[in-house]
The first five atom37 places (N, CA, C, CB, O) and aatype in JSON, in Angstrom:
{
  "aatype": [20, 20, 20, 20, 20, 20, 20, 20, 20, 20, 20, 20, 20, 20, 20, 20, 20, 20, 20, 20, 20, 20, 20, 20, 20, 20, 20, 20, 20, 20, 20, 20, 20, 20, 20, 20, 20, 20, 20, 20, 20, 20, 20, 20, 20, 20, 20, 20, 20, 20, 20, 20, 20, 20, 20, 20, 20, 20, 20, 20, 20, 20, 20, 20, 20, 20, 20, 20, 20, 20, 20, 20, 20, 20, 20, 20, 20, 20, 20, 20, 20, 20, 20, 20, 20, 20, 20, 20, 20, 20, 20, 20, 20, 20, 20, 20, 20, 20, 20, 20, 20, 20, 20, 20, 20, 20, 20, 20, 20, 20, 20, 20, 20, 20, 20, 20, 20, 20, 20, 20, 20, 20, 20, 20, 20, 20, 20, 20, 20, 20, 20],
  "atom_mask": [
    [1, 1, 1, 1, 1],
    [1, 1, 1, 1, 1],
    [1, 1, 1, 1, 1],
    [1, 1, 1, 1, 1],
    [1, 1, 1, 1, 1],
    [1, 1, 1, 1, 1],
    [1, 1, 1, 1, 1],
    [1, 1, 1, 1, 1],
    [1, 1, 1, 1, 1],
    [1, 1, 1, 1, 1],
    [1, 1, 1, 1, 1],
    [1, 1, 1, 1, 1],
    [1, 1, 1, 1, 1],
    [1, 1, 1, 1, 1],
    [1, 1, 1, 1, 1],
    [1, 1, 1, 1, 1],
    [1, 1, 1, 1, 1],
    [1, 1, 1, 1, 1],
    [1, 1, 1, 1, 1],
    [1, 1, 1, 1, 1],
    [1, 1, 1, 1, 1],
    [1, 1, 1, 1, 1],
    [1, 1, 1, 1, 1],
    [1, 1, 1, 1, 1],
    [1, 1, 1, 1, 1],
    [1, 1, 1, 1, 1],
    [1, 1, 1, 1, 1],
    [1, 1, 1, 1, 1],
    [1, 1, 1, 1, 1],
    [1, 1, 1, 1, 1],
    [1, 1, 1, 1, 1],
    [1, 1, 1, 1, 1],
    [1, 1, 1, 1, 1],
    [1, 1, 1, 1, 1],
    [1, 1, 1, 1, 1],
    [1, 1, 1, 1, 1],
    [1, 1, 1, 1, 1],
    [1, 1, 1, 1, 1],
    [1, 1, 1, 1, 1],
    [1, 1, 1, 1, 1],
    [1, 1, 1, 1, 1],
    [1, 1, 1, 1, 1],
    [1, 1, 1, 1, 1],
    [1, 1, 1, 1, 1],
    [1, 1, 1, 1, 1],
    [1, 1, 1, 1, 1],
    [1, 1, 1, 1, 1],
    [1, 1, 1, 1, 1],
    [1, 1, 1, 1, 1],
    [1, 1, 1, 1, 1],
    [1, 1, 1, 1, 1],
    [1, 1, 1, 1, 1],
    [1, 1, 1, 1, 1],
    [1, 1, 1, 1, 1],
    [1, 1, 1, 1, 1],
    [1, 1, 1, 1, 1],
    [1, 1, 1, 1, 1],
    [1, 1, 1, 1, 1],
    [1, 1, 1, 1, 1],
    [1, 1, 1, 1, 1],
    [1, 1, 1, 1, 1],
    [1, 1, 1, 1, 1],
    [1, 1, 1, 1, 1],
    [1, 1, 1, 1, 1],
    [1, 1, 1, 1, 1],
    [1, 1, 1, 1, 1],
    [1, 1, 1, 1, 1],
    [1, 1, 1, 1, 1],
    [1, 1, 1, 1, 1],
    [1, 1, 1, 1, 1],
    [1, 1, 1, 1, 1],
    [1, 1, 1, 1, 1],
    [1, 1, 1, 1, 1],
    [1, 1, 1, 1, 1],
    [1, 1, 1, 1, 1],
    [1, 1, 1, 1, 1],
    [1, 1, 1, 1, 1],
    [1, 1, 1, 1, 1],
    [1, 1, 1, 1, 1],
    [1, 1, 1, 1, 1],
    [1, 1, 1, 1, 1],
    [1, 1, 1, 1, 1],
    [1, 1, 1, 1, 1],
    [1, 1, 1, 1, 1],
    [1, 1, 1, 1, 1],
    [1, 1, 1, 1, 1],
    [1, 1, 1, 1, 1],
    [1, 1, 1, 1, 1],
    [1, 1, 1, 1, 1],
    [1, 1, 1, 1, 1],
    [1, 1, 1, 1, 1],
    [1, 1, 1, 1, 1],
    [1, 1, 1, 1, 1],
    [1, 1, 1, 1, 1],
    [1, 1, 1, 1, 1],
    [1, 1, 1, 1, 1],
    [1, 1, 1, 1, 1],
    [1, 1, 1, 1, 1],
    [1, 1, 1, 1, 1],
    [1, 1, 1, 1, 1],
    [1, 1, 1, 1, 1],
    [1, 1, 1, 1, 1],
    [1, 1, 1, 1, 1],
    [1, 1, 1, 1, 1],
    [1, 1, 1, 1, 1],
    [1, 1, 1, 1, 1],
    [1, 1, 1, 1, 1],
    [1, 1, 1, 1, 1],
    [1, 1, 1, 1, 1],
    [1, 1, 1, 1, 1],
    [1, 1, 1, 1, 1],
    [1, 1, 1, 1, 1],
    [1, 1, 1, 1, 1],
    [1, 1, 1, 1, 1],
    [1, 1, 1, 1, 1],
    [1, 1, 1, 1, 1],
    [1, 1, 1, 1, 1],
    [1, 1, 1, 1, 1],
    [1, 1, 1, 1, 1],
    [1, 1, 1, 1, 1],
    [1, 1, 1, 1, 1],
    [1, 1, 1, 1, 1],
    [1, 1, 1, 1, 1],
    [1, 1, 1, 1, 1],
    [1, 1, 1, 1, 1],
    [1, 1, 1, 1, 1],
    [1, 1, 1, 1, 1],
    [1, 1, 1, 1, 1],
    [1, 1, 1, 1, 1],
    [1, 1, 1, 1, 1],
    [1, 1, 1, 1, 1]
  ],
  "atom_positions": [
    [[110.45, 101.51, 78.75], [111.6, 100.63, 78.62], [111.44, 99.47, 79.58], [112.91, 101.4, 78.88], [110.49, 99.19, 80.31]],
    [[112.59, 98.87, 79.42], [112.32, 97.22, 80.6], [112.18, 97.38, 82.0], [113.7, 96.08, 80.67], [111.92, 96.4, 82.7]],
    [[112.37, 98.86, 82.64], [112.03, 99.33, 84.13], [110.42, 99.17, 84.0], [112.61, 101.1, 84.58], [109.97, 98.26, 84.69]],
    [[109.58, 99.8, 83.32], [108.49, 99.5, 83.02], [107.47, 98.11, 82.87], [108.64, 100.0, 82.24], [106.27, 97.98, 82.62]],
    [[108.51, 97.24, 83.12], [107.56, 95.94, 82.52], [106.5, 95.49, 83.8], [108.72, 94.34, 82.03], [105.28, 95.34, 83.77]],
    [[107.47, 95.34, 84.98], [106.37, 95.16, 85.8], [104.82, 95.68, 85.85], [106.83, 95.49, 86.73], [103.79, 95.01, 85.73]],
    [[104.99, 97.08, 86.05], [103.88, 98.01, 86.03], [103.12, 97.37, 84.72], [104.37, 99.73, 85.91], [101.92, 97.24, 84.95]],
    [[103.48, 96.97, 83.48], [102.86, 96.92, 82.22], [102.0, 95.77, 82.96], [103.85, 96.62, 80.72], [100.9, 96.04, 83.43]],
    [[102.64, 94.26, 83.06], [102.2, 93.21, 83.35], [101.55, 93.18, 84.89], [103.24, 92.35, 83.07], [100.93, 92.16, 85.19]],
    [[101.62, 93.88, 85.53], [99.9, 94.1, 86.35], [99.57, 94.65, 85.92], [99.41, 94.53, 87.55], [99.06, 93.82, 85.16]],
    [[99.1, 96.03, 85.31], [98.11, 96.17, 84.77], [97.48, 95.19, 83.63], [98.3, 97.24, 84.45], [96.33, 95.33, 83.2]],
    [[98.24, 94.35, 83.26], [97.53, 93.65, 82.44], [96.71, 92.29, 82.57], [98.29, 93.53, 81.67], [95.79, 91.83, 81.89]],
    [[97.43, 91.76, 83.81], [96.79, 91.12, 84.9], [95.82, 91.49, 85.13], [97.28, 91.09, 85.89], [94.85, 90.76, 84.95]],
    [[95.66, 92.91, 85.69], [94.45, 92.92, 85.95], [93.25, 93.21, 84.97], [94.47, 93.64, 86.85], [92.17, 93.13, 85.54]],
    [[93.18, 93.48, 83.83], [92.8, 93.65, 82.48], [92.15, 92.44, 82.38], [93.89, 93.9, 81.43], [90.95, 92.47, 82.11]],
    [[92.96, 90.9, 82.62], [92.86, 89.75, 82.27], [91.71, 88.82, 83.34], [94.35, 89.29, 82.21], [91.08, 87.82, 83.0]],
    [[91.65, 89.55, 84.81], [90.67, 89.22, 85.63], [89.64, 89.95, 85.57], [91.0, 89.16, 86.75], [88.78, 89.95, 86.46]],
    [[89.58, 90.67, 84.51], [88.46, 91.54, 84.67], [87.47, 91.05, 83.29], [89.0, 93.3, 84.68], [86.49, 91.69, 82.91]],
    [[87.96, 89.86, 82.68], [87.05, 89.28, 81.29], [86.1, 87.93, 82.19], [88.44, 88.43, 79.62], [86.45, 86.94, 82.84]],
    [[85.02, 88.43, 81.87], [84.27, 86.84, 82.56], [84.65, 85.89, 82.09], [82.81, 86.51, 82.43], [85.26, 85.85, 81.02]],
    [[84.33, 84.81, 82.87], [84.73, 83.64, 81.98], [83.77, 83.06, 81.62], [85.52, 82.72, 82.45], [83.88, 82.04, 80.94]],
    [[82.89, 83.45, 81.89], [81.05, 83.01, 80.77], [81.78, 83.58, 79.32], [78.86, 84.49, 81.35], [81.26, 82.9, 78.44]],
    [[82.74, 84.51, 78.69], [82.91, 84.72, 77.52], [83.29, 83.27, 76.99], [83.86, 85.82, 77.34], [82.54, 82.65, 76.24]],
    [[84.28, 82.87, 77.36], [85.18, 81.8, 76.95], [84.48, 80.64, 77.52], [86.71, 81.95, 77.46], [84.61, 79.59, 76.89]],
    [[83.77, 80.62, 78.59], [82.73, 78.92, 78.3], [81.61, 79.22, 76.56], [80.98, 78.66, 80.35], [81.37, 78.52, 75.58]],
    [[81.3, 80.36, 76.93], [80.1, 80.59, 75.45], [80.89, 80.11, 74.06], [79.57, 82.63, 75.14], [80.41, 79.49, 73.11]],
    [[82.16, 80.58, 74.23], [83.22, 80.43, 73.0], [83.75, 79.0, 72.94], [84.55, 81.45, 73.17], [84.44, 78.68, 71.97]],
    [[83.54, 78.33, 73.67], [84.15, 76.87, 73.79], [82.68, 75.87, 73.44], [84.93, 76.55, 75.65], [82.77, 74.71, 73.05]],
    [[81.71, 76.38, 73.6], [80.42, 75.41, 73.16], [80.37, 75.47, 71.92], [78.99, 75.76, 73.65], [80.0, 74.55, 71.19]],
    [[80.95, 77.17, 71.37], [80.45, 77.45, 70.1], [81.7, 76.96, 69.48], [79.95, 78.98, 69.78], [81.83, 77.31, 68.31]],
    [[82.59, 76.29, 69.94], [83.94, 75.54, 69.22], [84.98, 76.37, 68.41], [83.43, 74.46, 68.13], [85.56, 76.06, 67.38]],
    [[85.07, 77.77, 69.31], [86.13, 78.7, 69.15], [87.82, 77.52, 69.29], [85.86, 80.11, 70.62], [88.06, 76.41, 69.77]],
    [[88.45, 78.37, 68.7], [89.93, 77.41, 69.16], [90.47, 78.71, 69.71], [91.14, 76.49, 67.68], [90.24, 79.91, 69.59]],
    [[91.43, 77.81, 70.49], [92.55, 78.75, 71.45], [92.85, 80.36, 70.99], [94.19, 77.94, 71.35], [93.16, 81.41, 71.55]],
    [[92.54, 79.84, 69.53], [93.48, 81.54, 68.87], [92.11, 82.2, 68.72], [94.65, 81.53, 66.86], [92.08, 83.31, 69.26]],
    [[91.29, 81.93, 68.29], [89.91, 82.84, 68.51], [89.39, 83.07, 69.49], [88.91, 82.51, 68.01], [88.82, 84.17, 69.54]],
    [[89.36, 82.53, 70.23], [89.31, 83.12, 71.79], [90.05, 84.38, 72.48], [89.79, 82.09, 72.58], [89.69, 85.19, 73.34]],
    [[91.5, 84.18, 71.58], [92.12, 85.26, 72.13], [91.98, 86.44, 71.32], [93.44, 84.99, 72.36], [92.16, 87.58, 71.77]],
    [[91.57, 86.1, 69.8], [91.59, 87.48, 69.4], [90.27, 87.95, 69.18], [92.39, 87.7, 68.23], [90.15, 88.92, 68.43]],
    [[88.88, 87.29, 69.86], [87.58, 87.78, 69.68], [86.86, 88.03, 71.36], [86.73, 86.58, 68.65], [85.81, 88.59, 71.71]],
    [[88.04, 87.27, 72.22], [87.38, 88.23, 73.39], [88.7, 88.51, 73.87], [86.21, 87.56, 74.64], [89.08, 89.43, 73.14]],
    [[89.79, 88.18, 74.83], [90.76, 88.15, 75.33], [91.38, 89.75, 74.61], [91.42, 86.67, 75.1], [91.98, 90.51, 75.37]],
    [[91.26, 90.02, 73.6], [92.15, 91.39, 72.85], [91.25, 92.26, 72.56], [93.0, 91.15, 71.4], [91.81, 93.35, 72.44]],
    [[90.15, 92.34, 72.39], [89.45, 93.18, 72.46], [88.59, 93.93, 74.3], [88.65, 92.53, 71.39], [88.19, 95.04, 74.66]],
    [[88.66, 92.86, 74.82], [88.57, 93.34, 76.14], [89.53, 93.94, 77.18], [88.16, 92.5, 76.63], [89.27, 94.55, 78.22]],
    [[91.17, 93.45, 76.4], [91.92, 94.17, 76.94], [92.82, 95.8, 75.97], [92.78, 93.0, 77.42], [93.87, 96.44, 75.96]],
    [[91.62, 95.76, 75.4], [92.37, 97.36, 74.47], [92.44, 98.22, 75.09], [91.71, 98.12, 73.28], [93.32, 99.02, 74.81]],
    [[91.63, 98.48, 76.18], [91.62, 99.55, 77.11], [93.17, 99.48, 77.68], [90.37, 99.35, 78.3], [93.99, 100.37, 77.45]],
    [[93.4, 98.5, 78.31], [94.39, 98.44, 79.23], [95.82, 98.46, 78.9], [94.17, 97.44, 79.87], [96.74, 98.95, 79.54]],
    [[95.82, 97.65, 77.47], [96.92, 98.17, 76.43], [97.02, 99.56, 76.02], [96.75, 97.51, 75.2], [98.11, 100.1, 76.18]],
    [[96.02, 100.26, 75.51], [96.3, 101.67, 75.46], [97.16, 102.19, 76.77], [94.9, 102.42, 75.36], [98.29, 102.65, 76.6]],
    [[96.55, 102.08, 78.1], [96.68, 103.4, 79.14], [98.02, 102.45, 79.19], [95.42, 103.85, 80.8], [98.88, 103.24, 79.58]],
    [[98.71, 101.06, 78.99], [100.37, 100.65, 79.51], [100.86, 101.3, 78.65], [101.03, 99.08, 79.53], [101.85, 101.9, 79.08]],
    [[100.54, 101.59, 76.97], [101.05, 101.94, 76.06], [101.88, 103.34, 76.4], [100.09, 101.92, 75.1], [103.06, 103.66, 76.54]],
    [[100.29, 104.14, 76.48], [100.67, 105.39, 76.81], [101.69, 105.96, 78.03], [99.55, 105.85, 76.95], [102.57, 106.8, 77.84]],
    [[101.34, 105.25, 79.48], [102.3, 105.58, 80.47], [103.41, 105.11, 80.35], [101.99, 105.32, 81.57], [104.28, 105.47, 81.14]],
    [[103.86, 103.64, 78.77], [104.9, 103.46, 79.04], [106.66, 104.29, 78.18], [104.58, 102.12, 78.98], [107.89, 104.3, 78.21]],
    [[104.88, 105.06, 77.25], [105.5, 105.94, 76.1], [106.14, 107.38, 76.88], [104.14, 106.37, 74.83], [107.19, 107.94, 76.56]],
    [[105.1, 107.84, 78.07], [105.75, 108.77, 78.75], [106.47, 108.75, 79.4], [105.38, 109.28, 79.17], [107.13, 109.79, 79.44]],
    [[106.9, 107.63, 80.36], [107.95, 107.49, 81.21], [109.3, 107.26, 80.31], [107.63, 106.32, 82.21], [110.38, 107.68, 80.73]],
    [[109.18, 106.55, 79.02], [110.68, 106.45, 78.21], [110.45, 107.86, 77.84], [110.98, 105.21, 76.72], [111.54, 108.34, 78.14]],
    [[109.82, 108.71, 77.45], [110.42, 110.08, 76.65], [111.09, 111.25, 77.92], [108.84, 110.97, 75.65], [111.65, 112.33, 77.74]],
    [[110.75, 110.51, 79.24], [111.73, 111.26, 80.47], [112.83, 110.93, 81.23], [111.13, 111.51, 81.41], [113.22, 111.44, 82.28]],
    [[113.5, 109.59, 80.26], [114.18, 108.92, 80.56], [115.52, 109.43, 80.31], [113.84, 107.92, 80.14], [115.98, 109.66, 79.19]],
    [[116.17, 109.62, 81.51], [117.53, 110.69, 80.88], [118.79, 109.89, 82.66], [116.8, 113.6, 80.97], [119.99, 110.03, 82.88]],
    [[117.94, 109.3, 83.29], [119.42, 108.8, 84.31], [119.87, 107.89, 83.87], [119.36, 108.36, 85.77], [121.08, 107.88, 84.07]],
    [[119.41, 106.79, 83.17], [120.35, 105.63, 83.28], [121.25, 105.99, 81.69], [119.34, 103.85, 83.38], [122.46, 105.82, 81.74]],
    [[120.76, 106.39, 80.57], [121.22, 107.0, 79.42], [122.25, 107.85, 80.16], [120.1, 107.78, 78.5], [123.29, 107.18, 80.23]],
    [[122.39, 108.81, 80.64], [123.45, 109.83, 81.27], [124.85, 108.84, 81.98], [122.51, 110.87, 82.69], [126.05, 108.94, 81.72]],
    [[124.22, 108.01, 82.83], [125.15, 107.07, 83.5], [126.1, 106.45, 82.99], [124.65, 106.23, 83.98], [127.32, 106.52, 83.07]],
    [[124.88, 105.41, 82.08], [125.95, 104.53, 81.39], [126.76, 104.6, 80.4], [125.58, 103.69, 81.07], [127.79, 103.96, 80.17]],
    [[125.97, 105.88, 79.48], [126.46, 105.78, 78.08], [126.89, 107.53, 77.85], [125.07, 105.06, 76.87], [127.54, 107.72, 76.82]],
    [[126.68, 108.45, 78.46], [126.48, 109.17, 78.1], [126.01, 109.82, 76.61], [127.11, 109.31, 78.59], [126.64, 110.79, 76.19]],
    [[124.93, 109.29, 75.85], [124.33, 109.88, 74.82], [124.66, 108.52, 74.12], [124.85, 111.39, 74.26], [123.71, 108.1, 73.47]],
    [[126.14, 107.46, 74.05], [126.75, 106.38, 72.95], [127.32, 107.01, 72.53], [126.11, 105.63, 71.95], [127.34, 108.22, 72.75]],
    [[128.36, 106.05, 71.33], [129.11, 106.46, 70.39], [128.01, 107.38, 69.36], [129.88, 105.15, 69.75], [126.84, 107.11, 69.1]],
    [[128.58, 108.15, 69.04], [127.89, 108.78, 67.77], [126.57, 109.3, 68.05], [127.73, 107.78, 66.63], [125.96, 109.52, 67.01]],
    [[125.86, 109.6, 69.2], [124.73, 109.82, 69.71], [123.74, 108.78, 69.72], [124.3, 110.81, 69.18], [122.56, 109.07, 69.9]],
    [[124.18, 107.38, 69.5], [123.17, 106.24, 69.27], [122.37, 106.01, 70.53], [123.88, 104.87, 68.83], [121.41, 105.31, 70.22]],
    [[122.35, 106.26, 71.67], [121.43, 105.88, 72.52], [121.23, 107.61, 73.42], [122.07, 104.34, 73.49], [120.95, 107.67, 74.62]],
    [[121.38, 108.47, 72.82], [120.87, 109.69, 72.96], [119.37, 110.3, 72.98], [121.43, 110.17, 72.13], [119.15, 111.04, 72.02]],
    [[118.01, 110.08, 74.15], [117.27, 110.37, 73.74], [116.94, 112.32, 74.0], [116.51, 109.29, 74.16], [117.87, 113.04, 74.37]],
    [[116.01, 112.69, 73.82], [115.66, 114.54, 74.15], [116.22, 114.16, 75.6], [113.52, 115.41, 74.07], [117.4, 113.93, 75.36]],
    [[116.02, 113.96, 77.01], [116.38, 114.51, 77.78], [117.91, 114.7, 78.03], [115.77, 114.09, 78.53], [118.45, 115.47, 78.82]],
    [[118.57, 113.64, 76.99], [120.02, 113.74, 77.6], [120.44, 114.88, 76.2], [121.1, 111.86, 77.76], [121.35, 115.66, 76.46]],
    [[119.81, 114.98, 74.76], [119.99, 115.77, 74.05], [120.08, 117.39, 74.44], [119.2, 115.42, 73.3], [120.57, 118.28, 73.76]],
    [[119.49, 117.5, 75.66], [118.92, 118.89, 76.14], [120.15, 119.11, 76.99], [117.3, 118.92, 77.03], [121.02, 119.98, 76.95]],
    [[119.97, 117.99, 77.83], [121.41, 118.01, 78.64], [122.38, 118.18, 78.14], [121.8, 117.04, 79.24], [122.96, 119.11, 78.71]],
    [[123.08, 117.69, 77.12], [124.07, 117.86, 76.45], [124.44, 119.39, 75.82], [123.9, 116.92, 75.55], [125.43, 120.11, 75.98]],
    [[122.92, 119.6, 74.86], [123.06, 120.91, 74.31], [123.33, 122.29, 75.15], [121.91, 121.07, 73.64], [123.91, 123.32, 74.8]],
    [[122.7, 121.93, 76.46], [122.79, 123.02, 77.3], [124.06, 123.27, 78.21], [121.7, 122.92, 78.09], [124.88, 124.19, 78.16]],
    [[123.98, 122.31, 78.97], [125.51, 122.32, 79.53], [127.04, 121.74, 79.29], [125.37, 121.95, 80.51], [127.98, 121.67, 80.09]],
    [[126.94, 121.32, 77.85], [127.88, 120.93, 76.78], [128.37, 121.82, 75.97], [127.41, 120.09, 76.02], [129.4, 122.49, 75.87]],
    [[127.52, 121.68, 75.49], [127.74, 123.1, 74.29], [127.73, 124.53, 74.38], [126.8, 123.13, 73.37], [128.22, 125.37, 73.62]],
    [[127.11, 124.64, 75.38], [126.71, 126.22, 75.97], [125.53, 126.77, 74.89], [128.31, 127.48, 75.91], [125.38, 127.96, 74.58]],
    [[124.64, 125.53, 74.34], [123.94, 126.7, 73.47], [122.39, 126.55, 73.95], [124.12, 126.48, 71.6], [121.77, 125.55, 73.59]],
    [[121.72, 127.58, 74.81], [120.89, 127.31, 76.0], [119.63, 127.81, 74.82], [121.26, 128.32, 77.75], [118.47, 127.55, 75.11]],
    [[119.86, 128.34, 73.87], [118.76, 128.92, 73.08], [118.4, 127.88, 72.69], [118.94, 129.9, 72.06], [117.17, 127.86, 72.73]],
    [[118.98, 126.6, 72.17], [118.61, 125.65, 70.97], [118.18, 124.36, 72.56], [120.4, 125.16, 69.38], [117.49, 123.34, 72.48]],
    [[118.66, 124.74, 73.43], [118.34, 123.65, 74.83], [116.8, 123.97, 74.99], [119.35, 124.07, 76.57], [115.96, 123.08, 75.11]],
    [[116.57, 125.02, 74.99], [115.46, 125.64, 75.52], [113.78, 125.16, 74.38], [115.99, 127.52, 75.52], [112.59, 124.95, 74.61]],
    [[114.67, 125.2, 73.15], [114.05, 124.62, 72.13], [113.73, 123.12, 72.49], [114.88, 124.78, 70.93], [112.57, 122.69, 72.46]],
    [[114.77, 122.37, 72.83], [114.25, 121.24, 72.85], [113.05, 120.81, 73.98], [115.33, 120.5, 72.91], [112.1, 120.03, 73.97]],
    [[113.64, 121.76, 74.98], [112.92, 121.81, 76.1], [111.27, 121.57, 75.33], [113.27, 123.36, 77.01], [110.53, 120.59, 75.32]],
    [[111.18, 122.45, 74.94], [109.4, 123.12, 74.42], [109.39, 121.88, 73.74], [109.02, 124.87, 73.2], [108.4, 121.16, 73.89]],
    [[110.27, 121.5, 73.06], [109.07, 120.02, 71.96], [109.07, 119.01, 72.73], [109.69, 119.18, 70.21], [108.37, 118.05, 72.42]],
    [[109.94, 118.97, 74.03], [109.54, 117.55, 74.96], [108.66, 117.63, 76.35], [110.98, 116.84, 75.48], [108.17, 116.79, 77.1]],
    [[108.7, 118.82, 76.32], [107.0, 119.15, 77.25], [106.14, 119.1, 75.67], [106.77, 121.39, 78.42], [105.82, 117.92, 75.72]],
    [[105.77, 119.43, 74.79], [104.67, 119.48, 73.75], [105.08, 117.6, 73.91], [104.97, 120.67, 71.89], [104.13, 116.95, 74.34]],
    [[106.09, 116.95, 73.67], [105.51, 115.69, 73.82], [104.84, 115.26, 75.22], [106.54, 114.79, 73.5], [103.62, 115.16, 75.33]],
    [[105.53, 115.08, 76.05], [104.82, 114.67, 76.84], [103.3, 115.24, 77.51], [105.65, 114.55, 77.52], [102.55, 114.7, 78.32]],
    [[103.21, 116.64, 76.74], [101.88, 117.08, 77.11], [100.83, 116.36, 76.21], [101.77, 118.65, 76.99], [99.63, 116.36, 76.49]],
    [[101.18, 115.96, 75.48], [100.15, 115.32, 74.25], [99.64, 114.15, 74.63], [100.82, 114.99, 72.85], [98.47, 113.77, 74.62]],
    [[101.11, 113.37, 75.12], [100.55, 111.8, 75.28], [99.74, 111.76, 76.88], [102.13, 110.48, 75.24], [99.05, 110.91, 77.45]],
    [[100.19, 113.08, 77.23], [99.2, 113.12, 79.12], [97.84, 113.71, 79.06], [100.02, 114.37, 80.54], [96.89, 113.51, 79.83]],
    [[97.93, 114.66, 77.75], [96.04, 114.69, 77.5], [95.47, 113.36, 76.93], [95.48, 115.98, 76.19], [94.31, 112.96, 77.04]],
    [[96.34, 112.87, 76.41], [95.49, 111.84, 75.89], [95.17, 110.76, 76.49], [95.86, 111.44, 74.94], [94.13, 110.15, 76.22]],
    [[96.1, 110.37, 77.45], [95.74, 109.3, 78.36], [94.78, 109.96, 79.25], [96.97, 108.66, 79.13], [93.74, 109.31, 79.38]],
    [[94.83, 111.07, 79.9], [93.45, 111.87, 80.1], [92.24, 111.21, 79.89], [93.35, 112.99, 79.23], [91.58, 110.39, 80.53]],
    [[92.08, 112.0, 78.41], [91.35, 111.83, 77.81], [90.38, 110.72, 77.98], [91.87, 111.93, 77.0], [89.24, 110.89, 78.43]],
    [[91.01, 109.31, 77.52], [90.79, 107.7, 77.79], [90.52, 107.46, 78.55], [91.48, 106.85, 77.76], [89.51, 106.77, 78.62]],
    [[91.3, 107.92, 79.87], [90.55, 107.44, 81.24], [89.07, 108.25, 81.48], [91.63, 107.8, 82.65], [88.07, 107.66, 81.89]],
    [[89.1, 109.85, 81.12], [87.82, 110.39, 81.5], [86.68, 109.11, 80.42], [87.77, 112.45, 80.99], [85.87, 108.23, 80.7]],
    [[87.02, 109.46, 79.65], [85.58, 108.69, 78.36], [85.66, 107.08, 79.2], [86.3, 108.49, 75.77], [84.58, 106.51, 79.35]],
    [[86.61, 106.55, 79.59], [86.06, 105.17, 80.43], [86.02, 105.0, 81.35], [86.42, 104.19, 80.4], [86.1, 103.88, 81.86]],
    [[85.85, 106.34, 82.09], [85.01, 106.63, 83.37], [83.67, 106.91, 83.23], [85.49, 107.72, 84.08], [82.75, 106.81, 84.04]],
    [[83.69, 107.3, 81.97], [81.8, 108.06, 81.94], [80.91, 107.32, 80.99], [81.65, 109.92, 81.22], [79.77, 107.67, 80.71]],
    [[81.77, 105.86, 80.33], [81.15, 104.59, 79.93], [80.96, 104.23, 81.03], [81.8, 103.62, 79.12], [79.74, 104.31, 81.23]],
    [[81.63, 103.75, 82.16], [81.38, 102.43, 83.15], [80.58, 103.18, 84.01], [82.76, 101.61, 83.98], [79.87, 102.51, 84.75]],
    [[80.49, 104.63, 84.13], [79.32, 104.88, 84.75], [77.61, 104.63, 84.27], [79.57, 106.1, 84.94], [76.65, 104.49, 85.03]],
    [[77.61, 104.63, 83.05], [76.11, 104.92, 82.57], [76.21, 103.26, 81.85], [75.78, 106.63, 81.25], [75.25, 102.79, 81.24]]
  ]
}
């Protein structure tokens, strides 16, 4: 969510100092324009770095349950209700700890998924930039 942006935009910063700029002199002899530049080196050199903001920014909203609790508690009609305040609710709302407990398990299975996988990404572009 928008707590996240900072963190997004350095990492992407640094994504963005990390493209030579021999790419984009080579691309400017060869009479690339502004927009091919960006989408034949500039976006492909930063896919890496878009993935891992993607991913950490996908896990930090699916544990997002203080400012939802605060302000809104869940919204009218459950409209800004995500799993952590759903759990909250079900459990110490409703009293029904069986169906809490449920939710529990599919929002660790989420967030365990998207944390192997960012894993994952970082190991395989650790053991590219090594070799």
């Amino acid at each position: 969510m928008w707590r996240g942006i900072p963190f997004v935009m350095l990492l992407l910063l640094a994504g963005l100092q990390t493209i030579p700029v021999e790419q984009y002199e080579a691309a400017s002899i060869d009479g690339a324009t502004p927009l091919q530049k960006f989408r034949h080196i500039t976006l492909p050199n930063l896919r890496y770095f878009i993935v891992v903001a993607s991913t950490l920014d996908i896990i930090n909203t699916i544990r997002m349950f203080d400012i939802i609790a605060v302000m809104t508690g869940g919204g009218p009609v459950g409209a800004t209700e995500v799993l952590p305040a759903l759990l909250y609710n079900t459990a110490f709302r409703a009293n029904q700890f069986g169906q809490a407990a449920a939710i529990g398990v599919l929002l660790l299975a989420l967030v365990l998924f998207f944390s192997v996988f960012y894993i994952r990404l970082t190991k395989t572009q650790a053991q590219d930039a090594s070799q």
